[in-house]
Amino acid sequence: MTLALCFSRSGLLNRRINHLANQVLRLHLAFSSSASPSPSDPSSSSAAAAATGPQTTIREGKAEIFLDESNSVFYNKAQVNNRDISIAVLRSFILKRHEEYATRSRKAGTKDTTLSEHAKYKEPKVLEALAASGLRAIRYAVEVDGIGEVTAVDNNEAAVEACKKNIQHNGSLASSKVVPHHADARVYMLTHPKEFDVVDLDPYGSPAAFLDSAVQCVADGGILMCSATDMAVLAGGNAEVCFSKYGSYPLRGKHCHEMALRILLACIESHAIRHKRYIVPIISVHMDFYIRVFVRIFTSASTVKSSPLKLAHVYQCTGCNSFHLQNIGRINSKELLEAPLFVSLHSLCAILKCTNPTMVMLQSAIRNAGYQVSGSHVDPLALKTDAPMSVIWDIMRCWVKLHPVKHRPGNHPGNVILSQEPKLQANFSKVLVASVTRKSPRFMPNPEKYWGPGTKAGRHPKTFQMNNRN
């Protein structure tokens, strides 16, 4: 159920994607939840509810919570599908973690009994950063098999107390796994770096204030679930506010909701790369009045450098709404990739018995032919290129036509090569990116005299006495 997404700073992808709308629909149908108020079940009522009389409850999925008549604890019945999809993604994530663990075990050639305590598989820990009534955390605990501890954090004392009652009301399974905390979610996440395998952000409005601490709280390879309900801002209703919160200017148009998803993804990525981390989007959903994204977070200082490749600026016509994407970055590699071994300029000229072209001329001819070329640290006259040898020899044939050689009798390899007409007409005009040959020693000089491996341990060096003769 992985959906590969790239995203742009201004909110658009630089490549087409195939939406998994059908899969998302199946995720919805996989869970039947009702959020209608119902009388409390006598068999599952808590002692506190019995003491104060029957209370109205709300059942959603396998969880049941008390209805807060005063509305001091926030509950949004319109986001049932949000919680259903989150449970589906969490189940898939746990299966994926099992597969990854099994792969690592096979590669290491070990079994669970021989693995160290740190390397053993552990049930994923979940953090619901803005718990409110605790309904989401309770549903995770009672509906997702293989889940570990679920920490429910909220900065509202009334919400934390309601969360405790709801946890107790849902029996021993919820009580054993869900742990409520009264704390500021931002501070809590900052003080628990890389501790949770799953972090769930579902704020009232924008998640922008929580993103920097959230990307630091997720364990390596963990998942961040993030919602945003400020669609008027993300969809172009207030571009200045969107830039202040997410660092992007939205554009109005039929694609505004897709752009909102990409703006949120780009914002999460911008926070992650500050800490040498990057995101891999799994699935992104626009539903009703909000958007929700699910991304995995990994740590890699080298991969972070490729983050600009995911971003692009979009230019849109105000008249016909035509748009154009301009990528922020592109790869310009200096060591040629996937080019094993190298050819030597001296070797080429020795076979043909011709004068040497300069390295700049030969590199320029290869680039003008549409191929890549680079030097090698092994030899200043070495060329690494993706051009086939037939192209290299055609270039050298063209060079010999400009600088003729004497004919040699016999079936010499050089004669055989030069007897064929080149299929490619080489262009030796200088290309600016061609490297300049510098005079340098072929091998690094020794730092001191008699440089080399020392005497093997346990052996004593032999000494020789010289007799002085008159």
XYZ file of C-alpha atoms in Angstrom:
470
model
C 0.000 0.000 0.000
C 2.985 2.249 -0.488
C 2.383 5.395 -2.513
C 5.603 6.953 -3.772
C 5.409 10.712 -3.579
C 7.807 13.488 -4.389
C 6.906 17.008 -3.476
C 7.784 20.569 -4.309
C 8.481 23.532 -2.129
C 5.672 25.391 -3.826
C 3.453 22.390 -3.524
C 3.770 20.347 -6.736
C 5.540 17.156 -7.747
C 8.173 17.143 -10.432
C 6.871 13.855 -11.735
C 3.521 12.192 -12.321
C 2.162 9.814 -9.715
C -0.457 7.120 -9.726
C -3.013 7.787 -7.030
C -4.192 4.882 -4.952
C -7.756 6.099 -4.659
C -9.132 2.587 -4.844
C -6.832 1.405 -2.069
C -7.864 4.343 0.098
C -11.505 3.453 -0.541
C -10.816 -0.139 0.464
C -9.181 1.156 3.640
C -12.394 3.014 4.426
C -14.545 -0.043 3.822
C -12.258 -2.279 5.855
C -13.417 -0.660 9.073
C -17.016 -0.088 10.074
C -17.147 2.483 12.867
C -20.139 4.225 14.325
C -19.792 7.439 16.243
C -23.369 7.791 17.385
C -24.113 8.220 21.090
C -25.350 5.053 22.769
C -26.270 4.069 26.293
C -23.430 2.784 28.374
C -22.919 -0.987 28.368
C -23.493 -2.170 31.960
C -21.000 -4.971 31.576
C -18.152 -2.585 30.697
C -19.044 0.421 32.836
C -16.400 1.595 35.230
C -16.844 1.934 38.963
C -16.738 5.710 38.664
C -19.599 5.686 36.147
C -21.651 3.441 38.431
C -21.123 5.774 41.366
C -22.241 8.886 39.515
C -25.027 7.226 37.563
C -25.188 6.124 33.941
C -23.347 8.363 31.476
C -23.793 8.721 27.754
C -21.029 7.016 25.809
C -19.798 7.008 22.240
C -18.695 3.784 20.596
C -16.215 3.887 17.708
C -14.649 0.713 16.428
C -13.878 -1.457 19.457
C -13.467 1.519 21.799
C -16.014 3.330 23.910
C -15.578 6.705 25.583
C -17.716 8.913 27.782
C -19.440 11.831 26.080
C -18.400 15.178 27.565
C -21.603 17.215 27.738
C -19.729 20.425 28.586
C -17.454 20.099 25.506
C -14.401 20.802 27.648
C -12.685 17.846 25.993
C -12.576 17.995 22.199
C -14.103 15.160 20.198
C -14.539 15.349 16.425
C -17.029 12.779 15.156
C -16.348 13.858 11.547
C -12.871 12.287 11.642
C -13.911 8.668 12.076
C -12.436 7.859 8.659
C -9.221 9.600 9.723
C -8.839 7.219 12.634
C -9.885 4.195 10.547
C -7.226 4.878 7.911
C -4.631 5.478 10.611
C -5.344 2.059 12.089
C -5.049 0.446 8.646
C -1.717 2.158 7.996
C -0.464 1.226 11.458
C -1.311 -2.443 10.860
C 0.539 -2.391 7.542
C 3.497 -0.637 9.155
C 3.783 -3.363 11.806
C 3.770 -6.044 9.099
C 6.442 -4.103 7.222
C 8.584 -3.885 10.343
C 8.332 -7.662 10.782
C 9.480 -8.166 7.181
C 12.408 -5.776 7.630
C 13.433 -7.490 10.849
C 13.302 -10.917 9.183
C 15.430 -9.626 6.303
C 18.039 -8.236 8.673
C 18.113 -11.517 10.590
C 18.665 -13.537 7.413
C 21.460 -11.241 6.305
C 23.125 -11.492 9.698
C 22.709 -15.286 9.683
C 21.345 -15.254 13.224
C 18.237 -16.302 15.122
C 16.248 -14.558 17.825
C 17.991 -16.597 20.505
C 21.425 -15.386 19.448
C 20.554 -11.763 18.811
C 21.627 -9.165 21.320
C 18.975 -7.526 23.463
C 19.244 -4.334 21.437
C 18.850 -6.144 18.103
C 15.788 -8.175 19.087
C 12.433 -7.218 17.634
C 10.451 -4.906 19.867
C 6.810 -3.979 19.579
C 6.521 -0.434 18.155
C 5.934 2.362 20.637
C 3.286 4.907 19.687
C 2.909 8.530 20.736
C -0.350 10.391 20.307
C 0.910 13.901 20.832
C -2.501 15.598 21.122
C -4.674 12.973 22.801
C -7.760 14.925 23.983
C -10.262 12.217 25.059
C -7.763 9.453 24.252
C -10.102 7.757 21.780
C -7.441 7.358 19.085
C -4.866 5.964 21.522
C -7.409 3.505 22.940
C -8.399 2.319 19.470
C -4.738 1.751 18.607
C -4.319 -0.355 21.747
C -7.415 -2.538 21.368
C -7.626 -2.830 17.553
C -4.006 -3.185 16.372
C -2.281 -6.487 17.069
C 1.423 -6.408 17.857
C 1.462 -2.827 19.087
C 3.544 -1.770 22.055
C 2.998 0.983 24.586
C 0.766 3.883 23.482
C 1.591 7.201 25.139
C -1.249 9.752 25.157
C -0.070 13.326 25.793
C -2.199 16.425 26.253
C -1.611 19.851 27.792
C -5.185 20.121 29.105
C -5.745 18.753 32.614
C -9.431 18.084 31.923
C -8.495 16.119 28.809
C -5.954 14.026 30.702
C -8.498 13.185 33.422
C -11.080 12.255 30.784
C -8.457 10.144 29.035
C -7.729 8.226 32.264
C -11.427 7.476 32.784
C -11.840 6.318 29.197
C -8.793 4.061 29.445
C -10.148 2.419 32.603
C -13.569 2.110 30.993
C -12.158 0.079 28.084
C -10.824 -2.736 30.197
C -7.498 -4.358 30.985
C -6.066 -4.346 27.455
C -6.361 -0.582 27.120
C -5.181 -0.050 30.719
C -2.071 -2.178 30.150
C -0.979 -0.374 26.974
C -2.195 3.240 27.072
C -0.252 5.607 29.329
C -1.624 9.174 29.704
C 0.681 12.153 30.333
C -0.071 15.770 31.145
C 2.591 17.725 29.219
C 3.228 20.119 26.382
C 3.555 17.916 23.308
C 6.400 19.985 21.849
C 8.487 19.774 25.011
C 7.682 16.085 25.481
C 8.772 15.194 21.944
C 11.977 17.223 22.218
C 12.924 15.440 25.438
C 12.322 11.988 23.890
C 14.424 12.016 20.705
C 14.060 8.995 18.384
C 12.101 7.123 21.063
C 8.789 6.400 19.341
C 8.262 4.223 16.281
C 4.982 5.997 15.516
C 4.119 9.632 16.220
C 0.563 10.809 15.539
C -0.157 14.529 15.090
C -3.805 15.481 14.745
C -4.048 19.097 15.917
C -6.935 21.503 15.763
C -5.731 23.614 12.827
C -2.145 23.709 11.626
C 0.538 21.192 12.721
C 3.353 23.618 11.835
C 4.250 24.393 15.478
C 4.791 20.679 16.249
C 6.717 19.511 13.186
C 10.268 20.334 14.266
C 9.962 18.404 17.528
C 7.968 15.605 15.882
C 10.609 14.766 13.250
C 13.178 14.456 16.062
C 10.946 12.218 18.182
C 10.391 9.524 15.526
C 12.780 6.565 15.659
C 14.868 5.783 12.594
C 12.588 4.086 10.088
C 9.526 5.073 12.119
C 6.362 6.685 10.833
C 4.894 10.161 11.318
C 1.138 10.593 10.875
C 0.169 14.223 10.438
C -3.135 16.030 9.841
C -3.841 19.633 8.854
C -7.324 21.146 8.999
C -6.456 24.734 8.007
C -7.440 24.107 4.389
C -8.380 27.743 3.746
C -4.718 28.611 4.296
C -3.228 25.638 2.431
C -5.611 25.915 -0.542
C -4.779 29.545 -1.335
C -7.246 31.540 0.727
C -4.455 33.355 2.579
C -1.107 32.959 0.834
C 0.829 35.110 3.316
C -0.252 33.014 6.298
C 0.587 29.843 4.381
C 4.099 31.128 3.721
C 4.596 32.058 7.374
C 3.492 28.603 8.565
C 4.635 26.256 5.804
C 7.211 28.224 3.784
C 5.214 28.001 0.523
C 2.888 30.185 -1.508
C -0.211 28.229 -2.634
C -1.871 28.821 -5.984
C -5.591 28.865 -6.617
C -6.938 26.269 -9.000
C -8.659 22.918 -9.313
C -5.473 21.290 -8.024
C -5.443 23.298 -4.779
C -6.043 20.280 -2.524
C -3.271 18.254 -4.126
C -1.034 21.288 -3.802
C -1.954 21.458 -0.103
C -0.709 17.886 0.372
C 2.589 18.711 -1.306
C 3.014 21.888 0.709
C 2.646 19.900 3.932
C 5.090 17.226 2.713
C 7.626 19.877 1.738
C 7.274 21.514 5.149
C 7.879 18.224 6.975
C 10.916 17.555 4.776
C 12.324 21.035 5.483
C 12.186 20.358 9.234
C 13.632 16.867 8.884
C 16.697 17.822 6.825
C 17.799 20.273 9.514
C 18.483 17.250 11.677
C 20.099 15.109 8.916
C 16.852 13.223 8.394
C 14.607 12.755 5.370
C 11.076 11.528 4.725
C 9.610 8.827 2.488
C 5.869 9.441 1.926
C 3.663 6.345 2.222
C 0.166 7.642 1.541
C -1.385 11.106 1.426
C -5.112 11.762 1.686
C -7.406 14.737 1.158
C -10.736 14.084 2.827
C -13.658 16.337 3.707
C -12.167 19.453 5.316
C -8.625 18.260 6.066
C -5.559 16.511 4.703
C -3.494 13.741 6.291
C -0.085 12.403 5.333
C 1.841 9.324 6.461
C 5.625 9.426 6.053
C 8.534 7.299 7.219
C 11.571 9.119 8.601
C 15.159 7.982 8.153
C 18.551 9.389 9.093
C 21.238 9.876 6.449
C 23.484 12.920 6.075
C 24.326 11.973 2.476
C 20.715 11.402 1.376
C 19.691 14.745 2.852
C 21.891 16.434 0.247
C 19.519 15.141 -2.445
C 16.513 16.886 -0.903
C 16.482 19.723 -3.523
C 15.837 17.078 -6.198
C 12.366 16.566 -4.694
C 11.454 20.244 -4.838
C 10.335 22.502 -7.663
C 8.891 25.968 -8.212
C 5.647 26.220 -10.140
C 4.781 29.058 -12.509
C 1.093 29.353 -13.368
C -0.571 31.602 -15.910
C -3.227 33.856 -14.396
C -5.241 33.683 -17.611
C -5.379 30.069 -18.810
C -4.021 28.394 -15.632
C -1.259 26.626 -17.599
C 1.672 25.822 -15.332
C 5.364 25.012 -15.625
C 7.654 23.297 -13.105
C 11.236 24.358 -12.510
C 13.276 21.928 -10.439
C 15.254 23.478 -7.614
C 18.227 21.133 -8.043
C 19.687 18.472 -10.303
C 22.485 15.941 -10.034
C 25.812 17.024 -11.468
C 28.183 14.214 -10.557
C 31.990 14.742 -10.780
C 32.919 10.781 -10.394
C 31.346 9.026 -13.209
C 28.781 6.511 -11.954
C 28.563 2.962 -13.311
C 31.753 3.171 -15.361
C 34.109 0.368 -14.282
C 37.769 0.459 -15.370
C 39.204 3.152 -17.614
C 40.970 3.725 -20.926
C 44.427 5.234 -21.178
C 45.202 7.991 -23.656
C 48.803 6.785 -23.985
C 47.631 3.250 -24.688
C 45.273 4.414 -27.449
C 47.965 6.455 -29.155
C 50.584 3.713 -28.749
C 48.382 1.243 -30.614
C 47.764 3.689 -33.481
C 51.325 5.099 -33.405
C 49.942 8.627 -33.545
C 50.594 11.860 -31.717
C 48.660 12.472 -28.532
C 45.643 14.771 -28.433
C 45.349 16.747 -25.237
C 43.108 15.389 -22.503
C 40.802 18.390 -22.881
C 40.388 17.718 -26.607
C 39.621 14.026 -26.103
C 37.198 14.684 -23.261
C 35.496 17.394 -25.319
C 35.092 15.038 -28.291
C 33.494 12.415 -26.026
C 31.095 14.961 -24.500
C 30.238 16.407 -27.932
C 29.316 12.865 -28.989
C 26.695 12.793 -26.190
C 28.540 10.782 -23.553
C 29.887 11.480 -20.091
C 33.540 11.388 -19.134
C 35.662 11.974 -16.072
C 39.209 11.452 -14.885
C 40.531 8.871 -12.471
C 42.626 9.253 -9.346
C 44.729 6.276 -10.457
C 46.284 7.865 -13.546
C 46.264 11.498 -14.741
C 45.906 10.237 -18.337
C 43.047 7.832 -17.558
C 39.509 8.338 -18.842
C 36.366 6.883 -17.290
C 33.429 7.142 -19.669
C 30.107 5.560 -20.550
C 30.984 5.758 -24.254
C 31.548 2.349 -25.910
C 34.957 1.521 -27.321
C 33.586 1.826 -30.868
C 32.972 5.529 -30.219
C 36.419 5.958 -28.673
C 38.091 4.401 -31.712
C 35.975 6.512 -34.095
C 37.192 9.619 -32.293
C 40.786 8.434 -32.607
C 40.278 7.643 -36.328
C 39.098 11.222 -36.830
C 42.137 12.454 -34.920
C 44.511 10.442 -37.137
C 42.878 11.917 -40.236
C 43.806 15.335 -38.915
C 47.265 14.115 -37.871
C 48.269 11.344 -40.345
C 50.624 8.521 -39.398
C 53.060 6.539 -41.513
C 51.730 3.304 -42.954
C 53.254 0.185 -41.447
C 53.300 -3.141 -43.241
C 51.796 -6.218 -41.658
C 48.604 -7.103 -39.857
C 49.174 -4.720 -36.976
C 46.153 -3.961 -34.704
C 46.581 -0.261 -35.418
C 46.383 -0.875 -39.163
C 43.200 -2.923 -38.771
C 41.572 -0.170 -36.704
C 42.557 2.625 -39.113
C 41.457 0.647 -42.156
C 37.824 1.212 -41.172
C 36.028 4.486 -41.790
C 34.648 6.216 -38.690
C 30.860 6.126 -38.320
C 31.052 9.104 -35.990
C 32.487 12.432 -37.037
C 34.274 13.696 -33.957
C 33.970 17.301 -32.799
C 37.077 18.408 -30.904
C 35.772 21.892 -30.037
C 36.405 22.641 -26.386
C 33.687 21.984 -23.823
C 33.868 24.116 -20.697
C 33.152 21.228 -18.322
C 36.071 19.218 -19.670
C 38.693 18.739 -16.977
C 42.111 20.291 -17.277
C 45.099 18.002 -16.987
C 47.477 19.018 -14.238
C 51.044 17.884 -13.960
C 51.178 15.590 -10.966
C 53.142 12.485 -9.978
C 51.542 9.202 -10.928
C 52.061 7.872 -7.414
C 52.196 9.808 -4.192
C 55.782 10.229 -2.937
C 56.782 8.408 0.234
C 56.694 10.629 3.307
C 60.065 9.317 4.463
C 62.888 7.029 3.401
C 62.363 3.234 3.450
C 58.592 3.719 3.702
C 56.614 0.481 3.913
C 55.239 -2.161 6.270
C 57.149 -2.619 9.484
C 58.678 -5.789 10.834
C 56.213 -8.472 11.864
C 55.507 -8.540 15.592
C 57.744 -11.003 17.442
C 60.613 -10.813 14.990
C 63.791 -8.906 15.681
C 65.421 -7.009 12.841
C 68.781 -8.384 11.746
C 71.812 -6.203 12.246
C 74.977 -6.330 10.141
C 78.363 -5.231 11.344
C 80.648 -3.604 8.818
C 84.388 -4.217 9.171
C 86.476 -1.135 8.629
C 89.343 -1.852 6.319
C 92.306 0.401 5.846
